[in-house]
PDB file of C-alpha atoms and ligand atoms in Angstrom:
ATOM      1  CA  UNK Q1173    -115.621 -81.850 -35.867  1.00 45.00           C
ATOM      2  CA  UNK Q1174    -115.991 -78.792 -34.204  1.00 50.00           C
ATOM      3  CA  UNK Q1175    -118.140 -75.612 -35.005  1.00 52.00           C
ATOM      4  CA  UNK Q1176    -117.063 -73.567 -37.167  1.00 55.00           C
ATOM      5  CA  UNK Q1177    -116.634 -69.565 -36.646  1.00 55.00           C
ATOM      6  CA  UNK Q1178    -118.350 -67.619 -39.940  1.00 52.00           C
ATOM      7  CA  UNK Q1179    -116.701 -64.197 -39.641  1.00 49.00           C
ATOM      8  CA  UNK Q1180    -118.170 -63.124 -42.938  1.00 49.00           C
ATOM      9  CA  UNK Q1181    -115.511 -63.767 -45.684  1.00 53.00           C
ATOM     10  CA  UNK Q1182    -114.100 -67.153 -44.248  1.00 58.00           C
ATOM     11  CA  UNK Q1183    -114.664 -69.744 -42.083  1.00 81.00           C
ATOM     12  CA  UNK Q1184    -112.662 -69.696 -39.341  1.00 91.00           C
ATOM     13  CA  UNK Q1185    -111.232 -72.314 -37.072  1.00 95.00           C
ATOM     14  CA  UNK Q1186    -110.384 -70.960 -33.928  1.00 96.00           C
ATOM     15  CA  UNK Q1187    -107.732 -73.052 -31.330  1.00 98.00           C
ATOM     16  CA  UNK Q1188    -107.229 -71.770 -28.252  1.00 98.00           C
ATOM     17  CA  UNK Q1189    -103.791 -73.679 -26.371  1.00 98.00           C
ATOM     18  CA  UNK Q1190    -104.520 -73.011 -22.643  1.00 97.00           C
ATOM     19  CA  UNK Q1191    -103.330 -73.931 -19.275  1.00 94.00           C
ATOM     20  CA  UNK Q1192    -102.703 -71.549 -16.490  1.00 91.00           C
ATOM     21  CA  UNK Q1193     -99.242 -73.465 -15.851  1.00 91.00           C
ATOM     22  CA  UNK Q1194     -96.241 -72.141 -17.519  1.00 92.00           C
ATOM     23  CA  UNK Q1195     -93.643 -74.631 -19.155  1.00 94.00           C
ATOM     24  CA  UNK Q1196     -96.000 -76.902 -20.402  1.00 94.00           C
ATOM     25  CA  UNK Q1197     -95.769 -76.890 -24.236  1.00 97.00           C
ATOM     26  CA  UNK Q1198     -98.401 -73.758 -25.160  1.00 98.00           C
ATOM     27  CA  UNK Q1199     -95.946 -71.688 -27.188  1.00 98.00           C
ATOM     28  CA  UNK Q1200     -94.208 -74.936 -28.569  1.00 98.00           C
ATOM     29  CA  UNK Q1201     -97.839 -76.576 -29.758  1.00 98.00           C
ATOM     30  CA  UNK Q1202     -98.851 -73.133 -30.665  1.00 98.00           C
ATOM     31  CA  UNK Q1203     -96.157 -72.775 -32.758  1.00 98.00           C
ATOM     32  CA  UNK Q1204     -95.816 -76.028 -34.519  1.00 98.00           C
ATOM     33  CA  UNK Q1205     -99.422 -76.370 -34.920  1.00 98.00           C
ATOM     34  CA  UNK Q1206     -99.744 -72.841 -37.214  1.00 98.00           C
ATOM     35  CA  UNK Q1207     -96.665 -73.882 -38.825  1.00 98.00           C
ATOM     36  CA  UNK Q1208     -98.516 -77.424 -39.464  1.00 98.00           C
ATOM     37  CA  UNK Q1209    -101.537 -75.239 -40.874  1.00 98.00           C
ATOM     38  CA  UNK Q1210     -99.855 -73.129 -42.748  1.00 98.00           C
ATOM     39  CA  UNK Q1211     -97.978 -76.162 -44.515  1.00 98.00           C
ATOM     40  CA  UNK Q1212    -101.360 -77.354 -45.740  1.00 97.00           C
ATOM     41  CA  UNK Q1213    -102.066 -73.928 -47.179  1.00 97.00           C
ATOM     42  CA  UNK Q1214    -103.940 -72.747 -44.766  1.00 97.00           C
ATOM     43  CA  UNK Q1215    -103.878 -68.956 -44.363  1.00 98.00           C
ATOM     44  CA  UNK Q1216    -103.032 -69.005 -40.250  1.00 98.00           C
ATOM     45  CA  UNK Q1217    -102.975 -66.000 -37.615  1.00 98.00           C
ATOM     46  CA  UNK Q1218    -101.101 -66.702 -34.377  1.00 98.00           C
ATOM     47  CA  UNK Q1219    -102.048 -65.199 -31.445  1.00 98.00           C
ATOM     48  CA  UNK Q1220     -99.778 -64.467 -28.745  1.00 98.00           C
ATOM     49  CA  UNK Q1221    -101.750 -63.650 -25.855  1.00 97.00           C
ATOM     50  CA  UNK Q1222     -98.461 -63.960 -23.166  1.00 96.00           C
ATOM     51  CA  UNK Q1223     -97.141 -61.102 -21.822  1.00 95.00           C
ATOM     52  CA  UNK Q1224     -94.349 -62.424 -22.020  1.00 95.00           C
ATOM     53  CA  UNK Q1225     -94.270 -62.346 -26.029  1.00 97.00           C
ATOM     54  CA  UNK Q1226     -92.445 -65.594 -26.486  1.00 97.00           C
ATOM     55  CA  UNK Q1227     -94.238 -66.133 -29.893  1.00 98.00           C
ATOM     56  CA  UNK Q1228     -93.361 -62.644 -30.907  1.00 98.00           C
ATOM     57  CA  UNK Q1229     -89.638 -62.735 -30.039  1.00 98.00           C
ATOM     58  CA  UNK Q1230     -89.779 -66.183 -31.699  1.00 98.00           C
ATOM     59  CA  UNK Q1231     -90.571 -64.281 -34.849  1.00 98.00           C
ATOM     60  CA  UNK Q1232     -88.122 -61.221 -34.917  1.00 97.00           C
ATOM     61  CA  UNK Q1233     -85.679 -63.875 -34.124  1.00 96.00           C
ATOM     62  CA  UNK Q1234     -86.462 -65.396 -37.808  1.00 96.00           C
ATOM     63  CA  UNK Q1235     -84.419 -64.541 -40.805  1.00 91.00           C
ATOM     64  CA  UNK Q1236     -87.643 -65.358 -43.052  1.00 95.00           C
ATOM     65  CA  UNK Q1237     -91.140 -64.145 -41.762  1.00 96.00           C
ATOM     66  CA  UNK Q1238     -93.307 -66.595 -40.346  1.00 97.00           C
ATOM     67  CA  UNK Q1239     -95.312 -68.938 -42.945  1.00 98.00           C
ATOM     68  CA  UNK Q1240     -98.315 -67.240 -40.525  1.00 98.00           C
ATOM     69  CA  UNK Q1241     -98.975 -63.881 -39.028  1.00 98.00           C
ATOM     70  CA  UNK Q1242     -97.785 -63.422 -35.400  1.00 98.00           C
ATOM     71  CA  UNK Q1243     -99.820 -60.673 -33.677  1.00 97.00           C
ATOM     72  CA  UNK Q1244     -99.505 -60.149 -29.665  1.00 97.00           C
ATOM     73  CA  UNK Q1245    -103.266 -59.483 -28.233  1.00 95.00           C
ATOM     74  CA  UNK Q1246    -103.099 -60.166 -24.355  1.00 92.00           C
ATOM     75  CA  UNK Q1247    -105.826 -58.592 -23.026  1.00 91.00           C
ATOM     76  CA  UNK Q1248    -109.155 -60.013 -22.318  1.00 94.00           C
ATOM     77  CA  UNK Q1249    -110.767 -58.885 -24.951  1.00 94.00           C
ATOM     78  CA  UNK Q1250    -110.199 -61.694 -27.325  1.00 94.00           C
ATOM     79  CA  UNK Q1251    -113.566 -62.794 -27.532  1.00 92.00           C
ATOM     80  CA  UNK Q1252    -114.935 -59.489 -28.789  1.00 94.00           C
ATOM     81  CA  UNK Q1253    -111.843 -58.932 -31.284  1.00 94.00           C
ATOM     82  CA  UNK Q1254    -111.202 -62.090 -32.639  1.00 93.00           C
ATOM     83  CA  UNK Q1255    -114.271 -62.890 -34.843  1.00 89.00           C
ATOM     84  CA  UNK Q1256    -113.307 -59.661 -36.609  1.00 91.00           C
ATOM     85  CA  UNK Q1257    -109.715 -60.193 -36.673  1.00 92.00           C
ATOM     86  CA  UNK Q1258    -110.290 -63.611 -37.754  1.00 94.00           C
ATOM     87  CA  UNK Q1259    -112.061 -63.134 -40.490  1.00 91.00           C
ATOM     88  CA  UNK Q1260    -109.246 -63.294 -42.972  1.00 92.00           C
ATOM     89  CA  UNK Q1261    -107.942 -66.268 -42.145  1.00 97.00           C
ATOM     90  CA  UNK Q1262    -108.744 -70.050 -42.061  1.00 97.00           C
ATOM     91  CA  UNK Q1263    -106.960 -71.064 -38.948  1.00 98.00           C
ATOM     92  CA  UNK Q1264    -106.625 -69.202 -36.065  1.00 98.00           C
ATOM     93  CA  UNK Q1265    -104.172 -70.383 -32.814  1.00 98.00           C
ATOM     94  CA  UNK Q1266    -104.035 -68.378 -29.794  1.00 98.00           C
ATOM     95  CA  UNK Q1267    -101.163 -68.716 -27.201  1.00 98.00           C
ATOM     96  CA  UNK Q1268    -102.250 -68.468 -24.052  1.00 97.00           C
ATOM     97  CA  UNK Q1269    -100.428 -66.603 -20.852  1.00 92.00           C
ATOM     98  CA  UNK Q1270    -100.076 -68.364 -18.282  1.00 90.00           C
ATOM     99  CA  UNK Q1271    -101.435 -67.299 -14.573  1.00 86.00           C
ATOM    100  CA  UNK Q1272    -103.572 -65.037 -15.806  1.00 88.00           C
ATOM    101  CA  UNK Q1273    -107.524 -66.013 -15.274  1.00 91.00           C
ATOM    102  CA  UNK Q1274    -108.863 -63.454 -17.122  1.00 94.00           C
ATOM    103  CA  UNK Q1275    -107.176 -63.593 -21.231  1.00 95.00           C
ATOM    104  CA  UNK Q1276    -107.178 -66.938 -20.567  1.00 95.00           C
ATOM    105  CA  UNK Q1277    -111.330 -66.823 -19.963  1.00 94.00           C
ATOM    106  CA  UNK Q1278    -111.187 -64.863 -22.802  1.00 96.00           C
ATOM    107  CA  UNK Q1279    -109.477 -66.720 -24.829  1.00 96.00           C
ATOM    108  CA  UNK Q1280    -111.241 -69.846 -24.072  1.00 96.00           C
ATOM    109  CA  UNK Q1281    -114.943 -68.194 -24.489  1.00 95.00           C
ATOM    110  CA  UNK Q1282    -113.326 -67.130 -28.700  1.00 94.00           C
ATOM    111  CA  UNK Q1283    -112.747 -70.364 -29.213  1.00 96.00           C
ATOM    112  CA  UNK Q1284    -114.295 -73.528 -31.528  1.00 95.00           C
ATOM    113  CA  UNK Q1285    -111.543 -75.733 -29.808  1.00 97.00           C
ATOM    114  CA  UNK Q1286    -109.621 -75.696 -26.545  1.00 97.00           C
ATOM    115  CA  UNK Q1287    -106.308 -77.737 -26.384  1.00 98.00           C
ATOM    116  CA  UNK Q1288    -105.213 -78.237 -22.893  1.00 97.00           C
ATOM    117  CA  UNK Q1289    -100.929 -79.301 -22.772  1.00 97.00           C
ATOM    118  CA  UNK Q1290    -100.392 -81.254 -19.769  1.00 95.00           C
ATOM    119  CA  UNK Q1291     -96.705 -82.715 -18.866  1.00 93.00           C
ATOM    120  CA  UNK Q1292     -96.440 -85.668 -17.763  1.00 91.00           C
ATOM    121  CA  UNK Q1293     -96.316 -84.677 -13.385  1.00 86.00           C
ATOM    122  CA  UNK Q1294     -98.261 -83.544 -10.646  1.00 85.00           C
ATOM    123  CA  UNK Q1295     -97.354 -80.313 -11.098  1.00 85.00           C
ATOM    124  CA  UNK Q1296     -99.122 -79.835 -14.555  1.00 87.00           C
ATOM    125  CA  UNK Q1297    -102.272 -81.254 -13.696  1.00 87.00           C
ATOM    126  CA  UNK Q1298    -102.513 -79.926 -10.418  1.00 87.00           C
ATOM    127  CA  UNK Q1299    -102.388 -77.090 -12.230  1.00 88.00           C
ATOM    128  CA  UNK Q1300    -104.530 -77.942 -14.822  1.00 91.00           C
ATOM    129  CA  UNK Q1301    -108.022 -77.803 -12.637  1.00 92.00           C
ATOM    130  CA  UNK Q1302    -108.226 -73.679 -12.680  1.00 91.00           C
ATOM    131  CA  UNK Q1303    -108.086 -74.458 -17.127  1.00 93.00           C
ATOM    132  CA  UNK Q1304    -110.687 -77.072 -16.838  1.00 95.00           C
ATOM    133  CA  UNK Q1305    -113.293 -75.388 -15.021  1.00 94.00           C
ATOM    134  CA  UNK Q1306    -112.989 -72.665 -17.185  1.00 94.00           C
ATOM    135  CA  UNK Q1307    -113.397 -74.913 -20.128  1.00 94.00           C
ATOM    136  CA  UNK Q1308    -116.344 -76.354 -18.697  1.00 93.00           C
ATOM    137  CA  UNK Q1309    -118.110 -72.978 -17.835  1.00 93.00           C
ATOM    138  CA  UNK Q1310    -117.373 -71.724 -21.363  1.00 91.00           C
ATOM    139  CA  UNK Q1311    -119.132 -75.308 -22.205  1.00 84.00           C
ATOM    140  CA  UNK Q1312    -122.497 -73.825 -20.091  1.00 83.00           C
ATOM    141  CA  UNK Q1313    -123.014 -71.319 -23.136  1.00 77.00           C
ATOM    142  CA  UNK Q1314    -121.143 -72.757 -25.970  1.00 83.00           C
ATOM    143  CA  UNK Q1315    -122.538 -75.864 -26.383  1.00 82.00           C
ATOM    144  CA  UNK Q1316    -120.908 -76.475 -29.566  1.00 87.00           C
ATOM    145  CA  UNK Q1317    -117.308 -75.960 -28.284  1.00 92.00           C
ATOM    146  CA  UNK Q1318    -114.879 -78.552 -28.056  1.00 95.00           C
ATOM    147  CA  UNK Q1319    -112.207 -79.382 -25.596  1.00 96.00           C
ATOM    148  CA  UNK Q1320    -109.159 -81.560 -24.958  1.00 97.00           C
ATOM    149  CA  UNK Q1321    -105.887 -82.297 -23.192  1.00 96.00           C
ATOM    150  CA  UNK Q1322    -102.616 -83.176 -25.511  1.00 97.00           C
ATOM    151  CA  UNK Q1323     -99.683 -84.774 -23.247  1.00 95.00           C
ATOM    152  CA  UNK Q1324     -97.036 -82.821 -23.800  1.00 96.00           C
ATOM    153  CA  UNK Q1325     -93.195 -83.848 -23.236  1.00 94.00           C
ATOM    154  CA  UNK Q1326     -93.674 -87.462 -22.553  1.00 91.00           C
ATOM    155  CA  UNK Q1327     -90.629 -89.755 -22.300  1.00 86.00           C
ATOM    156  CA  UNK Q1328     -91.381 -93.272 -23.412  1.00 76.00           C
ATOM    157  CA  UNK Q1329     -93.511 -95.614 -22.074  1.00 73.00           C
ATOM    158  CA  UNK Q1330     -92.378 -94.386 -18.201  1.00 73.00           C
ATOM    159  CA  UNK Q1331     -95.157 -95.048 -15.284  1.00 75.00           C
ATOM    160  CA  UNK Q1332     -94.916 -90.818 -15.090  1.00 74.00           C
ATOM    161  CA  UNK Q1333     -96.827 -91.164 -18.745  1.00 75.00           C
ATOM    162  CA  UNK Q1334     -99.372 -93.891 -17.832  1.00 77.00           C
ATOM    163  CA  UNK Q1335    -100.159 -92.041 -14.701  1.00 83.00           C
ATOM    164  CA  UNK Q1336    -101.047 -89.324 -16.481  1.00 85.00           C
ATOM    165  CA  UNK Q1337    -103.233 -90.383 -18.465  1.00 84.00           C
ATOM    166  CA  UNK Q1338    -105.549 -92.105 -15.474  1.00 86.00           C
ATOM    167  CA  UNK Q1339    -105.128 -88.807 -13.351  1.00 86.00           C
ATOM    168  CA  UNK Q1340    -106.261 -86.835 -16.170  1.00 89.00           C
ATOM    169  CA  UNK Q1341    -109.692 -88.875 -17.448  1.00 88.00           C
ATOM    170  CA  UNK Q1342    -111.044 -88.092 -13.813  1.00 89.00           C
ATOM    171  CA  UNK Q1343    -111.504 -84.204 -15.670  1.00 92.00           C
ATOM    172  CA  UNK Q1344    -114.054 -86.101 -17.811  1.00 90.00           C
ATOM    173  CA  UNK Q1345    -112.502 -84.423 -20.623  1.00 94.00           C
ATOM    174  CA  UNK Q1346    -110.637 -86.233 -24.169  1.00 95.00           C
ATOM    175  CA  UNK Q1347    -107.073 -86.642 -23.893  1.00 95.00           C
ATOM    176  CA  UNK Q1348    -106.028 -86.698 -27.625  1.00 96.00           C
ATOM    177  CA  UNK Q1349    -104.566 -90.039 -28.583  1.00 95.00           C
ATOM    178  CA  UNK Q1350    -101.294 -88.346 -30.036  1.00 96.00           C
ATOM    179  CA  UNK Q1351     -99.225 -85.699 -28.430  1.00 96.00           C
ATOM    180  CA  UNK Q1352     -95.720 -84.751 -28.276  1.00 97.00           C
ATOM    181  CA  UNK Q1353     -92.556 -86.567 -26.476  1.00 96.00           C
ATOM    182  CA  UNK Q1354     -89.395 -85.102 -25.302  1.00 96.00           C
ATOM    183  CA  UNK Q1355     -87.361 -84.120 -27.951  1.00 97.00           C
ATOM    184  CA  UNK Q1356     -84.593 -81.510 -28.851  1.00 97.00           C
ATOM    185  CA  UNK Q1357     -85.662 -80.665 -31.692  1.00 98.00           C
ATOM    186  CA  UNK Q1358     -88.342 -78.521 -29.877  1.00 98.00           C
ATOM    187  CA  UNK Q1359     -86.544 -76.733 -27.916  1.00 98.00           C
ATOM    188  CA  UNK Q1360     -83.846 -76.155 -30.754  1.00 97.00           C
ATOM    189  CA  UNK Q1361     -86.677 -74.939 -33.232  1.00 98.00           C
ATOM    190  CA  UNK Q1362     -88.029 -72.305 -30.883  1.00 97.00           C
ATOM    191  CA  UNK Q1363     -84.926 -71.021 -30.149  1.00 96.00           C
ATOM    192  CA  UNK Q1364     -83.979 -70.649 -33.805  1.00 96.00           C
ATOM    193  CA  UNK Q1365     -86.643 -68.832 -34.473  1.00 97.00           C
ATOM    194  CA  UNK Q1366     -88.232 -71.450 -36.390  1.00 98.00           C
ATOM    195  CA  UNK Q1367     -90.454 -74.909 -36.007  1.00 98.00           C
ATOM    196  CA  UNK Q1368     -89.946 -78.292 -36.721  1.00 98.00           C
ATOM    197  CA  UNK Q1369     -92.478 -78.344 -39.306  1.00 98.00           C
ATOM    198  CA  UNK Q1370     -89.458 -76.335 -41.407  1.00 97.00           C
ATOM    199  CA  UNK Q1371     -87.015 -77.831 -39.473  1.00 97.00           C
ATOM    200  CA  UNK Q1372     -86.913 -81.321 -40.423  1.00 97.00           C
ATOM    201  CA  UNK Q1373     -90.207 -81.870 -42.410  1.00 97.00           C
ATOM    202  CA  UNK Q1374     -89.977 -85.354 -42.275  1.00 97.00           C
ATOM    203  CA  UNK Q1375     -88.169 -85.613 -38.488  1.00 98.00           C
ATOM    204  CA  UNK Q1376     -90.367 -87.446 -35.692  1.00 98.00           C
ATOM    205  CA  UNK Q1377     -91.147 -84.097 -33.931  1.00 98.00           C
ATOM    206  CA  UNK Q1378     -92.725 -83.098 -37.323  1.00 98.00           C
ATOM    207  CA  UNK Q1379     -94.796 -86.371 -37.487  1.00 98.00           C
ATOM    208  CA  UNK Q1380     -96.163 -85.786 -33.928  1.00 98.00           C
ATOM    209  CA  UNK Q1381     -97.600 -82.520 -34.710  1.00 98.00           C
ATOM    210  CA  UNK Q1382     -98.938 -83.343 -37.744  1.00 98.00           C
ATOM    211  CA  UNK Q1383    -100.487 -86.115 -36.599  1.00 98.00           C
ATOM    212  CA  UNK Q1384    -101.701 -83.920 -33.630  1.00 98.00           C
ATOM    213  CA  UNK Q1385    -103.136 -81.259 -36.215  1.00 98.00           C
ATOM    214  CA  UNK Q1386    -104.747 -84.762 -38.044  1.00 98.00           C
ATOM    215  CA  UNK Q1387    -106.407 -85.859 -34.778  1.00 98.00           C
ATOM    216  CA  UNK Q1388    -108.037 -82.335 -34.145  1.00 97.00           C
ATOM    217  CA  UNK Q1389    -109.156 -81.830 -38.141  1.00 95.00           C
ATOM    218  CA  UNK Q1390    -110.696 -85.572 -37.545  1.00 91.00           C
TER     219      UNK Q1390
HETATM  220  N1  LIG A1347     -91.791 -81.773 -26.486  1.00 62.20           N
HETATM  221  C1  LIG A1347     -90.770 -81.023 -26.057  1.00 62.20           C
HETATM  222  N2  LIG A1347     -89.515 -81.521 -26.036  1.00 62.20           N
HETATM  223  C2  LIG A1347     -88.467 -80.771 -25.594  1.00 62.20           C
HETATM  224  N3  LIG A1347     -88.565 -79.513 -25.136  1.00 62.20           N
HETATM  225  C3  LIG A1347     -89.793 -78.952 -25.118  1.00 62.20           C
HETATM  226  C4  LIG A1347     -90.954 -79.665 -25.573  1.00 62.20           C
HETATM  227  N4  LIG A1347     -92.031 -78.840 -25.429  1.00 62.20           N
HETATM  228  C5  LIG A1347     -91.566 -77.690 -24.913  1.00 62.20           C
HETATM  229  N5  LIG A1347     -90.228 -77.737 -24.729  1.00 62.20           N
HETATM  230  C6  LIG A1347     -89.366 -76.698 -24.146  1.00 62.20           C
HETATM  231  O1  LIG A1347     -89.876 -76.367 -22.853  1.00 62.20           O
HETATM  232  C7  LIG A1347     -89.815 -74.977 -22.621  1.00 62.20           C
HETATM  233  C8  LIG A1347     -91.196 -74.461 -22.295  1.00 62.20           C
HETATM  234  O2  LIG A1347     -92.040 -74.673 -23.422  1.00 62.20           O
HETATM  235  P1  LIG A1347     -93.079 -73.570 -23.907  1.00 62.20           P
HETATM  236  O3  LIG A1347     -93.687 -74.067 -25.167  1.00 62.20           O
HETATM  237  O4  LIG A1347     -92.432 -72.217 -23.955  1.00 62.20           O
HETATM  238  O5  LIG A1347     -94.130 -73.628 -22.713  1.00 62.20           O
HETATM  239  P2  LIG A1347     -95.275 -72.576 -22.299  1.00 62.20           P
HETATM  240  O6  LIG A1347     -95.602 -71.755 -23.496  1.00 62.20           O
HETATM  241  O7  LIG A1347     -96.410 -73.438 -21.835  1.00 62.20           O
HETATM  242  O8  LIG A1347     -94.691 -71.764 -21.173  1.00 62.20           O
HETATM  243  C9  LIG A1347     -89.200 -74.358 -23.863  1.00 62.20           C
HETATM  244  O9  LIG A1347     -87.817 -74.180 -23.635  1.00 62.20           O
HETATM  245  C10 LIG A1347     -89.430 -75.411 -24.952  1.00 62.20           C
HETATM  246  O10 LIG A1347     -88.416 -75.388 -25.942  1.00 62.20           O
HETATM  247 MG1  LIG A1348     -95.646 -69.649 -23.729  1.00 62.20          MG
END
């Protein structure tokens, strides 16, 4: 279990999704995972530290507001901001931008937990060094932090996914036993404004994060 952020009134849990690559699930896990909170009662901020404001045009695209707050922060001065911004919530996910070194240091230095999405190619974990040496300097003075990767996107039980997996445990960080497989239902939930925790409650995309969000609680 990872430490816990006391910002006075609560205690906060703050998740930072990170990789410097873009494409490779942060908005969708980001997303799903505050909807996921949110459906356990949870009182959940969002954090939408892109640029490119995918979270918040995922929002005004809604005809209900979010079951969590959506704010847009992308400047690297989450780590001083958050612990008071936080403090009114349980859960707090952050969004992170992609290619850019500094909100994403940021980000990663707020955080109790760092979830790294990784597709299943070269491309993504290629990518994915730049993220994990951040993570591990953050580690240097925040002992208590936690990271891991979460495949993202997998399809089936392909050589692509096993490969992945071995390629990956050479970063000598976890790789979360669940993650998320290809599905529609993703990329039709995001584009309708909403997430397949509302979606289809009970569909498999809705399992997966759930059982994503159980992993990380465990
Ligand atoms: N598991 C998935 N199955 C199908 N499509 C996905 C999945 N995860 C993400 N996508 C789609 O891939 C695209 C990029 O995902 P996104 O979450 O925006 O990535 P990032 O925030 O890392 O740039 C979006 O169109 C999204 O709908
Ligand atoms: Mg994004």
């Amino acid at each position: 279990m990872c430490e816990l952020t006391f910002t006075g009134e609560r205690i906060s849990v703050i998740t930072a999704v990170i990789n410097q690559k873009g494409g490779c699930s942060k908005t969708t896990l980001s997303l799903n995972l505050a909807a996921a909170m949110a459906a356990e009662g949870k009182k959940v901020l969002l954090i939408d530290a892109d640029p490119q404001q995918t979270a918040q045009d995922w929002a005004a695209v809604r005809t209900t507001p979010p079951t969590f707050q959506v704010i847009g922060l992308s400047k690297p001065v989450l780590h001083r901001d958050l612990p008071r911004l936080a403090a009114d919530y349980d859960d707090v996910v952050i969004d992170g931008a992609p290619r850019n070194y500094e909100v994403a240091r940021s980000a990663i230095a707020s955080a109790d937990l760092v979830l790294i999405p990784v597709q299943p190619s070269g491309a993504d974990f290629w990518a994915s060094r730049e993220t994990v040496q951040l993570v591990k300097e953050s580690h240097s003075f925040k002992g208590t932090q936690k990271a891991a990767f979460v495949v993202s996107r997998k399809i089936g039980r392909t050589v692509l996914s096993r490969n992945i997996q071995e390629a990956l445990a050479g970063f000598e960080l976890p790789i979360l036993k669940n993650g998320t497989t290809q599905r529609v239902a993703y990329a039709e939930a995001l584009t309708g404004g909403t997430t397949v925790i509302e979606m289809q409650p009970y569909g498999e995309a809705a399992f997966e994060i759930k059982r994503i969000l159980k992993e990380i609680r465990a």
